[in-house]
PDB file of C-alpha atoms in Angstrom:
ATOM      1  CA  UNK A  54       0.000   0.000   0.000  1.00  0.00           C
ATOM      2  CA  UNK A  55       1.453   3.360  -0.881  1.00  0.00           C
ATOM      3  CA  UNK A  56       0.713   6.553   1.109  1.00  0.00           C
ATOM      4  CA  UNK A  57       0.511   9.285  -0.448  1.00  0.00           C
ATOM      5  CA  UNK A  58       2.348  12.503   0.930  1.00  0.00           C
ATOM      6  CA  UNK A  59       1.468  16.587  -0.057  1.00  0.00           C
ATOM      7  CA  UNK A  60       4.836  17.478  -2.016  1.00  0.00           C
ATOM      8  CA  UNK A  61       6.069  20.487  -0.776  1.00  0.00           C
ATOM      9  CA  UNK A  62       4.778  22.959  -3.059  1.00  0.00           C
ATOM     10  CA  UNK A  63       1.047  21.768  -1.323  1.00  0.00           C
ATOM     11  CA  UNK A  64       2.555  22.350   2.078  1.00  0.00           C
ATOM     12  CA  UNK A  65       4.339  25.225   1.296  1.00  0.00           C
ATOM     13  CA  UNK A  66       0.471  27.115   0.276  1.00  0.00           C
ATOM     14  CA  UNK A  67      -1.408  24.927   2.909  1.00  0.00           C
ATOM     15  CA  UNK A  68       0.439  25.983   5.736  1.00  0.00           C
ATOM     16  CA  UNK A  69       0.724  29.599   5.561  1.00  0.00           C
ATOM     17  CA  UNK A  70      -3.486  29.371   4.537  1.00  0.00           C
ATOM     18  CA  UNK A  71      -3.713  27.759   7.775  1.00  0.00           C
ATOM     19  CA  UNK A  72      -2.286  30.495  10.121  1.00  0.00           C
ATOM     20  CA  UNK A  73      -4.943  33.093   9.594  1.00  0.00           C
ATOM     21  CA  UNK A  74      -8.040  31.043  11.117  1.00  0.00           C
ATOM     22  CA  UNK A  75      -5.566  29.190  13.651  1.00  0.00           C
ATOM     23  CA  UNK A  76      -4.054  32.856  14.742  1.00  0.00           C
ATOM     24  CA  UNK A  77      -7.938  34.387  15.233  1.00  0.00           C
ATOM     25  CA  UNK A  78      -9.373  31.129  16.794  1.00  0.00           C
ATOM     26  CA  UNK A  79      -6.220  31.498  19.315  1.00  0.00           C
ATOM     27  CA  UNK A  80      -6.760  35.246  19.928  1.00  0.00           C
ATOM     28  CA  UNK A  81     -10.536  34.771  20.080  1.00  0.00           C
ATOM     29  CA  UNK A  82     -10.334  32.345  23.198  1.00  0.00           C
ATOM     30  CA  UNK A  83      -7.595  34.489  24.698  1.00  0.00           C
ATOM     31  CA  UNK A  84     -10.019  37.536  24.731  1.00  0.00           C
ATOM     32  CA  UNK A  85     -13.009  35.490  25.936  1.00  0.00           C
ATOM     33  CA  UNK A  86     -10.642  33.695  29.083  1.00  0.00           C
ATOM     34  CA  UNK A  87      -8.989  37.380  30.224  1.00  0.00           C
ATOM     35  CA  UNK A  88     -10.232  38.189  33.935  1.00  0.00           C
ATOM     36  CA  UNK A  89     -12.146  41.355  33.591  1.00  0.00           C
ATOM     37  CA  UNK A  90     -10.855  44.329  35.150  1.00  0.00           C
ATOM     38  CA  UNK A  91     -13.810  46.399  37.260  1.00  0.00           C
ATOM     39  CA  UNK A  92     -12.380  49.592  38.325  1.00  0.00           C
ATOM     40  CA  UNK A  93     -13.252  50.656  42.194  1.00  0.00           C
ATOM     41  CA  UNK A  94     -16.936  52.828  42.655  1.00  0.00           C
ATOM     42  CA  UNK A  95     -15.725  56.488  43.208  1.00  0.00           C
ATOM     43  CA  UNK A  96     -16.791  57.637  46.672  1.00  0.00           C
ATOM     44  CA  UNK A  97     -20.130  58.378  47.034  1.00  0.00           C
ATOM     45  CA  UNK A  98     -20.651  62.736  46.950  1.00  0.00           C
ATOM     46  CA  UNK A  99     -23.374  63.501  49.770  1.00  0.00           C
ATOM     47  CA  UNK A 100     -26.617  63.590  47.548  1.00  0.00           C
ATOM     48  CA  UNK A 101     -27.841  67.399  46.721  1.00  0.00           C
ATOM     49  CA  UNK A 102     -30.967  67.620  47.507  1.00  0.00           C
ATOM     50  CA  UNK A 103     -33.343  67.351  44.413  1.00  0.00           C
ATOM     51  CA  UNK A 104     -35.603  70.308  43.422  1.00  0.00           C
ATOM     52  CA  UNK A 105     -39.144  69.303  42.926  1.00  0.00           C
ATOM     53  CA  UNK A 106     -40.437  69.053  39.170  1.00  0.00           C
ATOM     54  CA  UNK A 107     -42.532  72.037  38.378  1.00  0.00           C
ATOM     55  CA  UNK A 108     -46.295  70.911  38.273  1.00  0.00           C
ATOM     56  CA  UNK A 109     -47.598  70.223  34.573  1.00  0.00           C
ATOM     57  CA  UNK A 110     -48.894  73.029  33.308  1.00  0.00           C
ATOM     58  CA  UNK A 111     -52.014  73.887  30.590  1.00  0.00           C
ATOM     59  CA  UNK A 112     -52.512  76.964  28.768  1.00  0.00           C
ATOM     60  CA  UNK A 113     -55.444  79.245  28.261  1.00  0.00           C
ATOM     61  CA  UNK A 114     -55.640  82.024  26.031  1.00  0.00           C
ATOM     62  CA  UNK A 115     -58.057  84.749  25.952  1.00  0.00           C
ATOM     63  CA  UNK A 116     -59.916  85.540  23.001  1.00  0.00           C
ATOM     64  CA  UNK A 117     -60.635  89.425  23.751  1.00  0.00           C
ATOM     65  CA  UNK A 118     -57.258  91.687  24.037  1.00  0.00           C
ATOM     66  CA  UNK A 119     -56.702  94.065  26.735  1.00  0.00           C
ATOM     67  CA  UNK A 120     -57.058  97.789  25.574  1.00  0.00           C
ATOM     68  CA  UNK A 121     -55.403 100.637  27.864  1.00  0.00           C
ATOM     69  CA  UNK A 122     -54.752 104.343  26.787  1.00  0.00           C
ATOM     70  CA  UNK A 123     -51.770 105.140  27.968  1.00  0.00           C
ATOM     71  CA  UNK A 124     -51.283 108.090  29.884  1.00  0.00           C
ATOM     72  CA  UNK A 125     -49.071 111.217  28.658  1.00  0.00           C
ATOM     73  CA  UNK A 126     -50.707 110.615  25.183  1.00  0.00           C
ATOM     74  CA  UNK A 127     -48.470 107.928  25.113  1.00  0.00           C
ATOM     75  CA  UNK A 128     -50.574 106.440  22.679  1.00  0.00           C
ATOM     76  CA  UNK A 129     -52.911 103.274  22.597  1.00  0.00           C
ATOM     77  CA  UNK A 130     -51.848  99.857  23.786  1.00  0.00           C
ATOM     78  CA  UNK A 131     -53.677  96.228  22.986  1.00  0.00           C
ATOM     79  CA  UNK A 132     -52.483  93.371  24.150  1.00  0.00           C
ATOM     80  CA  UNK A 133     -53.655  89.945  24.145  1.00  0.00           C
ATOM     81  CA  UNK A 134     -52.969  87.445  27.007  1.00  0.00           C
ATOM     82  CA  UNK A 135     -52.860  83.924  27.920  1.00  0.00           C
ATOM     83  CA  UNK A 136     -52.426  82.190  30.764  1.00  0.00           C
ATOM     84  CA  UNK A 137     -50.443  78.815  32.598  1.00  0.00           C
ATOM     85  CA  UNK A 138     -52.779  76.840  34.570  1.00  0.00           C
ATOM     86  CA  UNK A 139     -51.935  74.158  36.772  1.00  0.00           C
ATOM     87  CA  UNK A 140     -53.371  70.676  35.401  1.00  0.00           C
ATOM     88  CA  UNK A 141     -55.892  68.952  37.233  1.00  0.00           C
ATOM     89  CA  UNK A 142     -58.213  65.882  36.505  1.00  0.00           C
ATOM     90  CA  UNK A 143     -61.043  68.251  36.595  1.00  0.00           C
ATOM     91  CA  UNK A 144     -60.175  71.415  34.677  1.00  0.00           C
ATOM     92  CA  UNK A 145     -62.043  73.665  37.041  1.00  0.00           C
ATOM     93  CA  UNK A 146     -59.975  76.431  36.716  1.00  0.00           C
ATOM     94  CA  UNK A 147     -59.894  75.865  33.261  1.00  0.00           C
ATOM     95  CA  UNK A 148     -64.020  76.327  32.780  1.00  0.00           C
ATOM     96  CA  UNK A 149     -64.191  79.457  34.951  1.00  0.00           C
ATOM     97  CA  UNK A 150     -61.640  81.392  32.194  1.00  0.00           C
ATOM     98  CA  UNK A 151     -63.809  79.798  29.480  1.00  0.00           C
ATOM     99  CA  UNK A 152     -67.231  80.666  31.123  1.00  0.00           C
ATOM    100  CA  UNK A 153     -66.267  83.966  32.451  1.00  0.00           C
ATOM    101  CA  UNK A 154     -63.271  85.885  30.661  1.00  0.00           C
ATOM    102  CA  UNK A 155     -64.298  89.691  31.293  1.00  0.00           C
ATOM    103  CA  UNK A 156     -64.691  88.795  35.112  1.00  0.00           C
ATOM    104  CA  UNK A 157     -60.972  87.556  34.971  1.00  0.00           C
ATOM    105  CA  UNK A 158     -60.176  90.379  32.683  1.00  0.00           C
ATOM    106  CA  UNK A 159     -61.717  93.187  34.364  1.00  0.00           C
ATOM    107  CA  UNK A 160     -59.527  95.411  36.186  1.00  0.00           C
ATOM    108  CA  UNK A 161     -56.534  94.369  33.984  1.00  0.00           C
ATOM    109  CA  UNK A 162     -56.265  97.688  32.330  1.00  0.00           C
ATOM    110  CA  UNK A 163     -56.131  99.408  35.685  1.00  0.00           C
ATOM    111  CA  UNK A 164     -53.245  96.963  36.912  1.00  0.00           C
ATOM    112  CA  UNK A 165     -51.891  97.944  33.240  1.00  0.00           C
ATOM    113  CA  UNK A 166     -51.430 101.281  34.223  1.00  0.00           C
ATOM    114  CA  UNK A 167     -50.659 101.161  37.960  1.00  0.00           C
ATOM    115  CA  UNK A 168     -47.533  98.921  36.586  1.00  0.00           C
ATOM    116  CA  UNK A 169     -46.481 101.972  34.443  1.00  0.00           C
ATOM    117  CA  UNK A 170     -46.847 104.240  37.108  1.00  0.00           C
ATOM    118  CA  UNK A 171     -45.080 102.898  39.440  1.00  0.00           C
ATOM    119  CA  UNK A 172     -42.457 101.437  37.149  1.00  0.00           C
ATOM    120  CA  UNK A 173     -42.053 104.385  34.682  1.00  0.00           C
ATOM    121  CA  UNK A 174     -41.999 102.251  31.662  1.00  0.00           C
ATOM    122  CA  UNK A 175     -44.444 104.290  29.671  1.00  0.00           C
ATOM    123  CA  UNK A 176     -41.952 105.385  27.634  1.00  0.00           C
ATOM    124  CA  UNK A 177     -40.250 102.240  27.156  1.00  0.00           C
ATOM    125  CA  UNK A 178     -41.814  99.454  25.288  1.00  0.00           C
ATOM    126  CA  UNK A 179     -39.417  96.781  26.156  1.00  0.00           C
ATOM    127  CA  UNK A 180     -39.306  97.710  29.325  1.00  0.00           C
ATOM    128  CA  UNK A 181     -43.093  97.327  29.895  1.00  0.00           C
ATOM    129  CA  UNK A 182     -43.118  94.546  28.049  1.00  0.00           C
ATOM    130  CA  UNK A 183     -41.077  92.820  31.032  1.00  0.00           C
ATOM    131  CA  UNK A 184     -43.176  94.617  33.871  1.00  0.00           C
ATOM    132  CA  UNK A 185     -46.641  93.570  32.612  1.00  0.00           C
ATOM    133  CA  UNK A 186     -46.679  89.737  33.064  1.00  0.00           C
ATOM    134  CA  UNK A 187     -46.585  89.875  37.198  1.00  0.00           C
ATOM    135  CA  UNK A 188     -48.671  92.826  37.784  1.00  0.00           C
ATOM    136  CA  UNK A 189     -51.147  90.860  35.544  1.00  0.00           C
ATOM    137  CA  UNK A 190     -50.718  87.402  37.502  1.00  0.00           C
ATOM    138  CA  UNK A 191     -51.275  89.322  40.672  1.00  0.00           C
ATOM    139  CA  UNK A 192     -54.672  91.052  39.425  1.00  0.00           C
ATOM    140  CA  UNK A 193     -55.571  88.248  37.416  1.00  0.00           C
ATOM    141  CA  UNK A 194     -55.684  85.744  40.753  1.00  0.00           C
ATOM    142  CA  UNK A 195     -57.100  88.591  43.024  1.00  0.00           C
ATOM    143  CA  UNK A 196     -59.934  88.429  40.089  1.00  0.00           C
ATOM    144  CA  UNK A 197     -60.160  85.169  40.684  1.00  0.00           C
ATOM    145  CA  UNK A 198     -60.157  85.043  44.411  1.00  0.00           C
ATOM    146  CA  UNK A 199     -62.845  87.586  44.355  1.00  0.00           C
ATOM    147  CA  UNK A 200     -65.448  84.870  42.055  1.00  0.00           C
ATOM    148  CA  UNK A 201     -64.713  82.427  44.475  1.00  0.00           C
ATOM    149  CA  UNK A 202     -61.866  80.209  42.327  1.00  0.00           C
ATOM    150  CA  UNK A 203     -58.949  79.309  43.238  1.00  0.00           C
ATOM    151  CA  UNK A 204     -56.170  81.968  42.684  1.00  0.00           C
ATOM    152  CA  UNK A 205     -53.835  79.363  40.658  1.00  0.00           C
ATOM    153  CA  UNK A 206     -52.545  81.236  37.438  1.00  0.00           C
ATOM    154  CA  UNK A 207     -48.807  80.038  37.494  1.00  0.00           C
ATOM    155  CA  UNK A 208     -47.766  82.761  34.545  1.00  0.00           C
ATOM    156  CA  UNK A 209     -49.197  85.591  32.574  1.00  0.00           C
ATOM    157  CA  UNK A 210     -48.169  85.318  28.754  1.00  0.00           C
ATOM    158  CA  UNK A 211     -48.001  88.019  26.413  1.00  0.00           C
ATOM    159  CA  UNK A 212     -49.486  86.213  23.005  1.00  0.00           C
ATOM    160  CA  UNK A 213     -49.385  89.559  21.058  1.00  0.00           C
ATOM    161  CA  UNK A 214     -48.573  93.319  21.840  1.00  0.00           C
ATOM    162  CA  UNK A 215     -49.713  95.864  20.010  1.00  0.00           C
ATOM    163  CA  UNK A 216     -48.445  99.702  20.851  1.00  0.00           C
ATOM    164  CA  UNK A 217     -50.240 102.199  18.392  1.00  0.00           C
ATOM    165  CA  UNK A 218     -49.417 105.644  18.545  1.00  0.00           C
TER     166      UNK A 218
END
C-alpha cells in the first residue's frame, strides 16, 4: 500500500493558509478567558438635595385683548394674554376662564397702568413689556379670588402686543 504525501509545493500554500483562522481562533479564546478588570466605585458625593419638578402646566388664552390708553398721550396699547394653569383631573380652573373671561379680565387695564406708574416704563416698550406679566398674575388671581376660584394662574403670557401711537 502506498501513502501518499502533499509534495512540498502543497505544504508550502497549505500551511501559511492555515495560520490566519488558527491565529484568530487562538486570539478569540484568549479575549473570551482574560479576567475582567472592574475599576473601584468612586466615593459616594453627599446627595444634593433634588428640586421638585414644576407641576404640569395647561394653557389658556383669551380671546378678547386688553385695551389701555396710555397716559401722557403715550398712545394706545392692545395686548392679548394667555395664561399657565396648573393641570388637574377636573379642569375647574380651566371652565371658569372659558365661562367667564371679562370677570378675569376686568380690572386688567387698571393693573396695566398702575404697573407703568409705578415702574415708569411708559416710555419704554421693552421695558413694559417685562413689567406687565406679574402685575397681571397678581390682578388676574385677586380676580379670581374675588369669584370664588382658586387663585392658581402660574404665569401671565403676552401672546401679542400691540403699541399704536
Amino acid at each position: 500500500m502506498r501513502m501518499l504525501r502533499p509534495s512540498r509545493t502543497t505544504l508550502s500554500f497549505l500551511l501559511p493558509t492555515l495560520a490566519l483562522p488558527l491565529g484568530m481562533l487562538v486570539a478569540s479564546v484568549l479575549a473570551v478567558t482574560q479576567p475582567v478588570v472592574v475599576p473601584p466605585e468612586p466615593d459616594q458625593a453627599p446627595a444634593e438635595p433634588v428640586e421638585a419638578a414644576p407641576p404640569s402646566r395647561m394653557y389658556h388664552a383669551f380671546l378678547s385683548p386688553v385695551t389701555v390708553s396710555l397716559p401722557a398721550n403715550g398712545g394706545r396699547l392692545n395686548v392679548l394674554l394667555g395664561a399657565a394653569l396648573p393641570q388637574t383631573a377636573d379642569r375647574a380652573l380651566e371652565k371658569t376662564l372659558q365661562d367667564n373671561p371679562d370677570a378675569v379680565l376686568a380690572n386688567l387695564a387698571t393693573a396695566i397702568l398702575d404697573a407703568i406708574d409705578t415702574t415708569g416704563a411708559g416710555a419704554d416698550p421693552v421695558q413694559l413689556y417685562k413689567v406687565l406679566p406679574p402685575s397681571l398674575q397678581v390682578a388676574m388671581n385677586a380676580n379670581l379670588a374675588a369669584m370664588g376660584a382658586p387663585p392658581d394662574i402660574l404665569e401671565v403670557l403676552i401672546l401679542d402686543w400691540a403699541l399704536v401711537p
